[in-house]
Amino acid sequence: MLAVADSLGAGIAAVSSNFEILSINSTMREWYPAIDPKAKPLCYRTYNDPPRDGPCSYCPVVKTLQDGQAHEAVTETPRGHMTVNYRIVATPIIDGAGRITGAIELVEDVTDRMREQKRLQDVLHYQDRLNELLRLSLEPVSLEAKLNRMLDCLVHTTWFDVERKGCVMVRDGAGLRMAAQVGLGAPARKRCARLRLGECLCGKVAQSGEELLALGTDERHDAHYDGMPPHGNLTLPLKGAGETLGALSLYLKAGAAPGPGQMEFARTAAGIFSGVVLLARSEERALHSQKMDAIGRLAGGIAHDFNNILTAIRGYSSFLVNALEPADPRRQDAEEIARASDRAAGLTRHLLTFSRRQVLAPCSVNLNDAVGSMSKMLKCLLGDTIQLELKLEPELAWTFIDPGQFEQVLLNLCVNARDAMPDGGSVTLSTAMLRRPAAGGGEADWLQLAVADTGTGMEPDVLRHIFEPFFTTKPKEKGTGLGLSTAYGIVTQSGGEIEVWSEPGQGSIFRVLLPAAERREDAEAPPEGVVPEGRETVLVVEDEEAVRTIVERSLSSRGYRVLAASGGEEGLALLEREERPVALLVTDVAMPRMTGPQLAEKVLGRRPGMKVLFISGNNEGAFSEKGLLKPGAVLIQKPFTPEAIARKVREVLERSDTPSDSATRS
């Protein structure tokens, strides 16, 4: 029997009724080499380290000695710094008189088996709780409600060694806001409602993308408040689409650290939270994009119609100015009309910029140089009570943007910062290089311009509308509500992004993100010079009578012979009757029944030698979604002056490229 037991790796020991060890097999001697059966040591003192003072309560030998039956138990036997699990089967030793004189212990080391069973049980428990988190993540409720339910489920998992409290912080502009919390008191909710990137554990994790384990309230806890109890924190990043979306903070007992299995469970749970936040963020961005696009279309449509009116006002005021003598008092009135129309044209440019319909002239720009060249002007703009500080990263890459429009962005952001600090403060302009996910996979270089102020800050309700046109918190006499919407339009039209972090009483940070680009050689702009005259015949097709009249008068007064039509069919009829050569077609892009490009195609089919100049009050509408104009077509945008249209006509007529290149290049 002993040989069989040895071959199975089981231990055998004979124990007297007084718990004395009488004999052991070789396996038991391997486990307990210090046992000497001749000395009859007590089992409960010999098997345990440290020794016990009496028999173990769960020991099956005790029960066998009492009732003479076989008993079984799995023990937790301390051995130094570890606990060993033994499966013990005790059977009685009975003498010839039927008395119980001892017991035989069959001992099997089941420590590894118990650990594996516990691991499998933990896996099942983990999976069950993760499945519940997944179920909650699919509920049709708001993001805040969903995160609160999921967090409550997570921290109230009985076998998860965390305190029953925690919070979820999500990226909001250039900072974090608390989107969900469980168990936090009012002081903690107030202090941590909004955090800057890099502030406290959540801010540090959101900034670095790396998890943090704090066993106590150490120096990394920046967000202190009165009465804060000692505690630890496990803070995990929420990641998705190649960026950090926020942080999951779980409270721990001070000095306690989760084991490897629980850390893995926490990371998996954080992944589920990440998916919820990423989906909500994508939906929010899509809705915001749709809203801004709808507002942009409305603004662009208004600007388009207004540009037709302004073209007439600017044109007729120019005719009046040229017709009146300098000493005539009526000339001053006409000049005032022209200046007013110029100011109105500026408003339409803001609207077109916001709606991404403004014509841009991008070139290679170094942000450090652009910021540095404007610093003196910005200091004057901010005034003596506001300090301007520059923190420019050296060796900054180039970007591709309209330099004048970039200056407009920087100017608008600084004006906004100045107005937020009526009692003075500071504005910090900083540049940096970033690595961000690229559209085709991998990462790409981006440039960041941050404009930070120490002003009054903004409420969340204000932040949600901050880039909408005509939205302003300033008095009517101090703002039109177009400054930030213009900045938004310029940045997005240039392929970039703009975001904002702000909190009441803690200032604001606007971050402009632009893709890095190789430096390109900039083309020289042709000199304007004196408006030249001409003798060619020009066909003008424009459905707006006022604009058509301005173009006709502008060209006729400079020697051109003009054929004017209100639509495509009429224009084709005029061309059919005209026997002399017609050098140029000037046509509006968007017209009823026949568009300008459709007209140009028919005209070039009949007279291949003609050149084409398009006019439009809506640049994006001309070139993009409806496919009205192909890239390379020559366009002048409304509103324009009589001099500008005459100069553009001369420029097109003197171009050396072919007519098809001007109108239909793809």
GROMACS .gro file of N, CA, C and O in nm, residues 299-359:
model
  244
  299ALA      N    1  -2.577   8.041  -4.373
  299ALA     CA    2  -2.494   8.162  -4.377
  299ALA      C    3  -2.441   8.186  -4.518
  299ALA      O    4  -2.438   8.299  -4.566
  300GLY      N    5  -2.396   8.077  -4.584
  300GLY     CA    6  -2.344   8.092  -4.718
  300GLY      C    7  -2.451   8.137  -4.816
  300GLY      O    8  -2.424   8.217  -4.907
  301GLY      N    9  -2.573   8.085  -4.800
  301GLY     CA   10  -2.682   8.127  -4.888
  301GLY      C   11  -2.716   8.274  -4.871
  301GLY      O   12  -2.738   8.347  -4.969
  302ILE      N   13  -2.718   8.319  -4.745
  302ILE     CA   14  -2.744   8.461  -4.718
  302ILE      C   15  -2.634   8.546  -4.779
  302ILE      O   16  -2.660   8.649  -4.843
  303ALA      N   17  -2.508   8.503  -4.757
  303ALA     CA   18  -2.396   8.580  -4.811
  303ALA      C   19  -2.400   8.584  -4.964
  303ALA      O   20  -2.368   8.686  -5.025
  304HIS      N   21  -2.441   8.472  -5.027
  304HIS     CA   22  -2.449   8.468  -5.174
  304HIS      C   23  -2.549   8.571  -5.226
  304HIS      O   24  -2.519   8.649  -5.317
  305ASP      N   25  -2.668   8.572  -5.166
  305ASP     CA   26  -2.769   8.669  -5.211
  305ASP      C   27  -2.726   8.811  -5.181
  305ASP      O   28  -2.748   8.903  -5.261
  306PHE      N   29  -2.665   8.829  -5.063
  306PHE     CA   30  -2.622   8.963  -5.024
  306PHE      C   31  -2.510   9.012  -5.116
  306PHE      O   32  -2.499   9.133  -5.144
  307ASN      N   33  -2.425   8.919  -5.162
  307ASN     CA   34  -2.315   8.959  -5.251
  307ASN      C   35  -2.367   9.014  -5.383
  307ASN      O   36  -2.305   9.104  -5.442
  308ASN      N   37  -2.479   8.960  -5.434
  308ASN     CA   38  -2.538   9.017  -5.555
  308ASN      C   39  -2.579   9.162  -5.532
  308ASN      O   40  -2.557   9.249  -5.616
  309ILE      N   41  -2.642   9.186  -5.417
  309ILE     CA   42  -2.684   9.323  -5.385
  309ILE      C   43  -2.563   9.414  -5.368
  309ILE      O   44  -2.560   9.527  -5.418
  310LEU      N   45  -2.461   9.364  -5.297
  310LEU     CA   46  -2.342   9.446  -5.273
  310LEU      C   47  -2.267   9.477  -5.402
  310LEU      O   48  -2.207   9.584  -5.417
  311THR      N   49  -2.267   9.381  -5.496
  311THR     CA   50  -2.202   9.408  -5.625
  311THR      C   51  -2.266   9.529  -5.693
  311THR      O   52  -2.195   9.615  -5.748
  312ALA      N   53  -2.398   9.534  -5.686
  312ALA     CA   54  -2.468   9.649  -5.746
  312ALA      C   55  -2.437   9.778  -5.669
  312ALA      O   56  -2.408   9.883  -5.730
  313ILE      N   57  -2.441   9.772  -5.534
  313ILE     CA   58  -2.415   9.892  -5.455
  313ILE      C   59  -2.273   9.943  -5.478
  313ILE      O   60  -2.250  10.063  -5.500
  314ARG      N   61  -2.175   9.853  -5.476
  314ARG     CA   62  -2.036   9.895  -5.497
  314ARG      C   63  -2.016   9.947  -5.639
  314ARG      O   64  -1.943  10.044  -5.662
  315GLY      N   65  -2.081   9.880  -5.735
  315GLY     CA   66  -2.065   9.923  -5.873
  315GLY      C   67  -2.122  10.061  -5.898
  315GLY      O   68  -2.055  10.149  -5.955
  316TYR      N   69  -2.248  10.081  -5.855
  316TYR     CA   70  -2.311  10.211  -5.880
  316TYR      C   71  -2.244  10.322  -5.800
  316TYR      O   72  -2.234  10.436  -5.847
  317SER      N   73  -2.197  10.293  -5.678
  317SER     CA   74  -2.128  10.397  -5.602
  317SER      C   75  -1.997  10.433  -5.670
  317SER      O   76  -1.957  10.551  -5.671
  318SER      N   77  -1.930  10.333  -5.733
  318SER     CA   78  -1.807  10.363  -5.806
  318SER      C   79  -1.836  10.449  -5.929
  318SER      O   80  -1.760  10.542  -5.959
  319PHE      N   81  -1.948  10.419  -5.998
  319PHE     CA   82  -1.986  10.503  -6.113
  319PHE      C   83  -2.011  10.647  -6.068
  319PHE      O   84  -1.969  10.742  -6.135
  320LEU      N   85  -2.079  10.662  -5.954
  320LEU     CA   86  -2.108  10.796  -5.905
  320LEU      C   87  -1.980  10.871  -5.869
  320LEU      O   88  -1.964  10.990  -5.902
  321VAL      N   89  -1.889  10.803  -5.799
  321VAL     CA   90  -1.764  10.868  -5.759
  321VAL      C   91  -1.687  10.915  -5.882
  321VAL      O   92  -1.635  11.027  -5.887
  322ASN      N   93  -1.682  10.830  -5.985
  322ASN     CA   94  -1.607  10.866  -6.105
  322ASN      C   95  -1.676  10.975  -6.186
  322ASN      O   96  -1.610  11.049  -6.260
  323ALA      N   97  -1.808  10.987  -6.172
  323ALA     CA   98  -1.883  11.085  -6.251
  323ALA      C   99  -1.884  11.223  -6.187
  323ALA      O  100  -1.915  11.323  -6.254
  324LEU      N  101  -1.854  11.232  -6.056
  324LEU     CA  102  -1.862  11.359  -5.984
  324LEU      C  103  -1.725  11.422  -5.968
  324LEU      O  104  -1.625  11.353  -5.949
  325GLU      N  105  -1.721  11.554  -5.974
  325GLU     CA  106  -1.597  11.627  -5.953
  325GLU      C  107  -1.553  11.615  -5.807
  325GLU      O  108  -1.637  11.601  -5.717
  326PRO      N  109  -1.423  11.621  -5.778
  326PRO     CA  110  -1.376  11.610  -5.640
  326PRO      C  111  -1.437  11.712  -5.546
  326PRO      O  112  -1.457  11.684  -5.427
  327ALA      N  113  -1.471  11.829  -5.597
  327ALA     CA  114  -1.526  11.934  -5.510
  327ALA      C  115  -1.676  11.920  -5.489
  327ALA      O  116  -1.735  11.990  -5.406
  328ASP      N  117  -1.738  11.833  -5.564
  328ASP     CA  118  -1.884  11.816  -5.553
  328ASP      C  119  -1.917  11.748  -5.420
  328ASP      O  120  -1.865  11.638  -5.391
  329PRO      N  121  -2.001  11.808  -5.334
  329PRO     CA  122  -2.034  11.746  -5.204
  329PRO      C  123  -2.103  11.611  -5.220
  329PRO      O  124  -2.097  11.528  -5.129
  330ARG      N  125  -2.167  11.587  -5.333
  330ARG     CA  126  -2.233  11.458  -5.354
  330ARG      C  127  -2.132  11.345  -5.371
  330ARG      O  128  -2.162  11.228  -5.345
  331ARG      N  129  -2.010  11.379  -5.411
  331ARG     CA  130  -1.906  11.277  -5.427
  331ARG      C  131  -1.872  11.215  -5.291
  331ARG      O  132  -1.849  11.095  -5.280
  332GLN      N  133  -1.868  11.298  -5.188
  332GLN     CA  134  -1.840  11.246  -5.054
  332GLN      C  135  -1.949  11.148  -5.010
  332GLN      O  136  -1.921  11.045  -4.947
  333ASP      N  137  -2.076  11.180  -5.046
  333ASP     CA  138  -2.185  11.087  -5.013
  333ASP      C  139  -2.166  10.954  -5.085
  333ASP      O  140  -2.186  10.846  -5.026
  334ALA      N  141  -2.127  10.961  -5.211
  334ALA     CA  142  -2.106  10.839  -5.287
  334ALA      C  143  -1.991  10.757  -5.230
  334ALA      O  144  -1.995  10.633  -5.225
  335GLU      N  145  -1.885  10.826  -5.186
  335GLU     CA  146  -1.772  10.756  -5.126
  335GLU      C  147  -1.812  10.688  -4.996
  335GLU      O  148  -1.763  10.579  -4.963
  336GLU      N  149  -1.901  10.753  -4.918
  336GLU     CA  150  -1.950  10.691  -4.795
  336GLU      C  151  -2.030  10.564  -4.825
  336GLU      O  152  -2.022  10.465  -4.753
  337ILE      N  153  -2.109  10.570  -4.935
  337ILE     CA  154  -2.183  10.450  -4.975
  337ILE      C  155  -2.086  10.338  -5.010
  337ILE      O  156  -2.106  10.221  -4.972
  338ALA      N  157  -1.978  10.373  -5.082
  338ALA     CA  158  -1.878  10.272  -5.120
  338ALA      C  159  -1.811  10.212  -4.996
  338ALA      O  160  -1.790  10.090  -4.987
  339ARG      N  161  -1.776  10.299  -4.899
  339ARG     CA  162  -1.712  10.249  -4.777
  339ARG      C  163  -1.807  10.160  -4.697
  339ARG      O  164  -1.767  10.057  -4.640
  340ALA      N  165  -1.934  10.197  -4.692
  340ALA     CA  166  -2.032  10.114  -4.620
  340ALA      C  167  -2.047   9.978  -4.687
  340ALA      O  168  -2.059   9.875  -4.620
  341SER      N  169  -2.046   9.979  -4.820
  341SER     CA  170  -2.057   9.850  -4.891
  341SER      C  171  -1.933   9.764  -4.867
  341SER      O  172  -1.942   9.641  -4.860
  342ASP      N  173  -1.816   9.829  -4.853
  342ASP     CA  174  -1.695   9.753  -4.821
  342ASP      C  175  -1.705   9.687  -4.683
  342ASP      O  176  -1.663   9.573  -4.664
  343ARG      N  177  -1.761   9.761  -4.588
  343ARG     CA  178  -1.778   9.703  -4.454
  343ARG      C  179  -1.877   9.587  -4.459
  343ARG      O  180  -1.858   9.483  -4.393
  344ALA      N  181  -1.984   9.603  -4.536
  344ALA     CA  182  -2.081   9.494  -4.550
  344ALA      C  183  -2.018   9.374  -4.619
  344ALA      O  184  -2.046   9.259  -4.584
  345ALA      N  185  -1.931   9.401  -4.716
  345ALA     CA  186  -1.861   9.291  -4.784
  345ALA      C  187  -1.773   9.215  -4.685
  345ALA      O  188  -1.757   9.093  -4.695
  346GLY      N  189  -1.717   9.287  -4.587
  346GLY     CA  190  -1.638   9.221  -4.483
  346GLY      C  191  -1.722   9.124  -4.403
  346GLY      O  192  -1.677   9.014  -4.368
  347LEU      N  193  -1.846   9.163  -4.373
  347LEU     CA  194  -1.936   9.071  -4.300
  347LEU      C  195  -1.966   8.947  -4.382
  347LEU      O  196  -1.969   8.835  -4.330
  348THR      N  197  -1.991   8.964  -4.511
  348THR     CA  198  -2.020   8.847  -4.594
  348THR      C  199  -1.897   8.757  -4.605
  348THR      O  200  -1.910   8.635  -4.613
  349ARG      N  201  -1.776   8.818  -4.604
  349ARG     CA  202  -1.655   8.736  -4.606
  349ARG      C  203  -1.646   8.651  -4.480
  349ARG      O  204  -1.605   8.535  -4.483
  350HIS      N  205  -1.685   8.711  -4.364
  350HIS     CA  206  -1.686   8.633  -4.240
  350HIS      C  207  -1.782   8.516  -4.252
  350HIS      O  208  -1.752   8.403  -4.210
  351LEU      N  209  -1.901   8.542  -4.307
  351LEU     CA  210  -1.999   8.434  -4.321
  351LEU      C  211  -1.949   8.327  -4.417
  351LEU      O  212  -1.965   8.207  -4.393
  352LEU      N  213  -1.888   8.368  -4.527
  352LEU     CA  214  -1.836   8.272  -4.623
  352LEU      C  215  -1.719   8.194  -4.565
  352LEU      O  216  -1.702   8.075  -4.592
  353THR      N  217  -1.638   8.261  -4.482
  353THR     CA  218  -1.527   8.192  -4.417
  353THR      C  219  -1.580   8.086  -4.323
  353THR      O  220  -1.531   7.972  -4.319
  354PHE      N  221  -1.678   8.121  -4.241
  354PHE     CA  222  -1.736   8.023  -4.148
  354PHE      C  223  -1.793   7.905  -4.224
  354PHE      O  224  -1.775   7.790  -4.185
  355SER      N  225  -1.864   7.934  -4.334
  355SER     CA  226  -1.929   7.825  -4.409
  355SER      C  227  -1.833   7.757  -4.506
  355SER      O  228  -1.874   7.675  -4.585
  356ARG      N  229  -1.703   7.794  -4.499
  356ARG     CA  230  -1.598   7.734  -4.581
  356ARG      C  231  -1.624   7.756  -4.729
  356ARG      O  232  -1.602   7.668  -4.812
  357ARG      N  233  -1.671   7.875  -4.760
  357ARG     CA  234  -1.696   7.911  -4.900
  357ARG      C  235  -1.610   8.029  -4.944
  357ARG      O  236  -1.627   8.082  -5.052
  358GLN      N  237  -1.518   8.072  -4.858
  358GLN     CA  238  -1.432   8.184  -4.891
  358GLN      C  239  -1.312   8.134  -4.971
  358GLN      O  240  -1.256   8.027  -4.943
  359VAL      N  241  -1.272   8.211  -5.071
  359VAL     CA  242  -1.155   8.175  -5.150
  359VAL      C  243  -1.030   8.201  -5.066
  359VAL      O  244  -1.009   8.311  -5.018
   0.00000   0.00000   0.00000
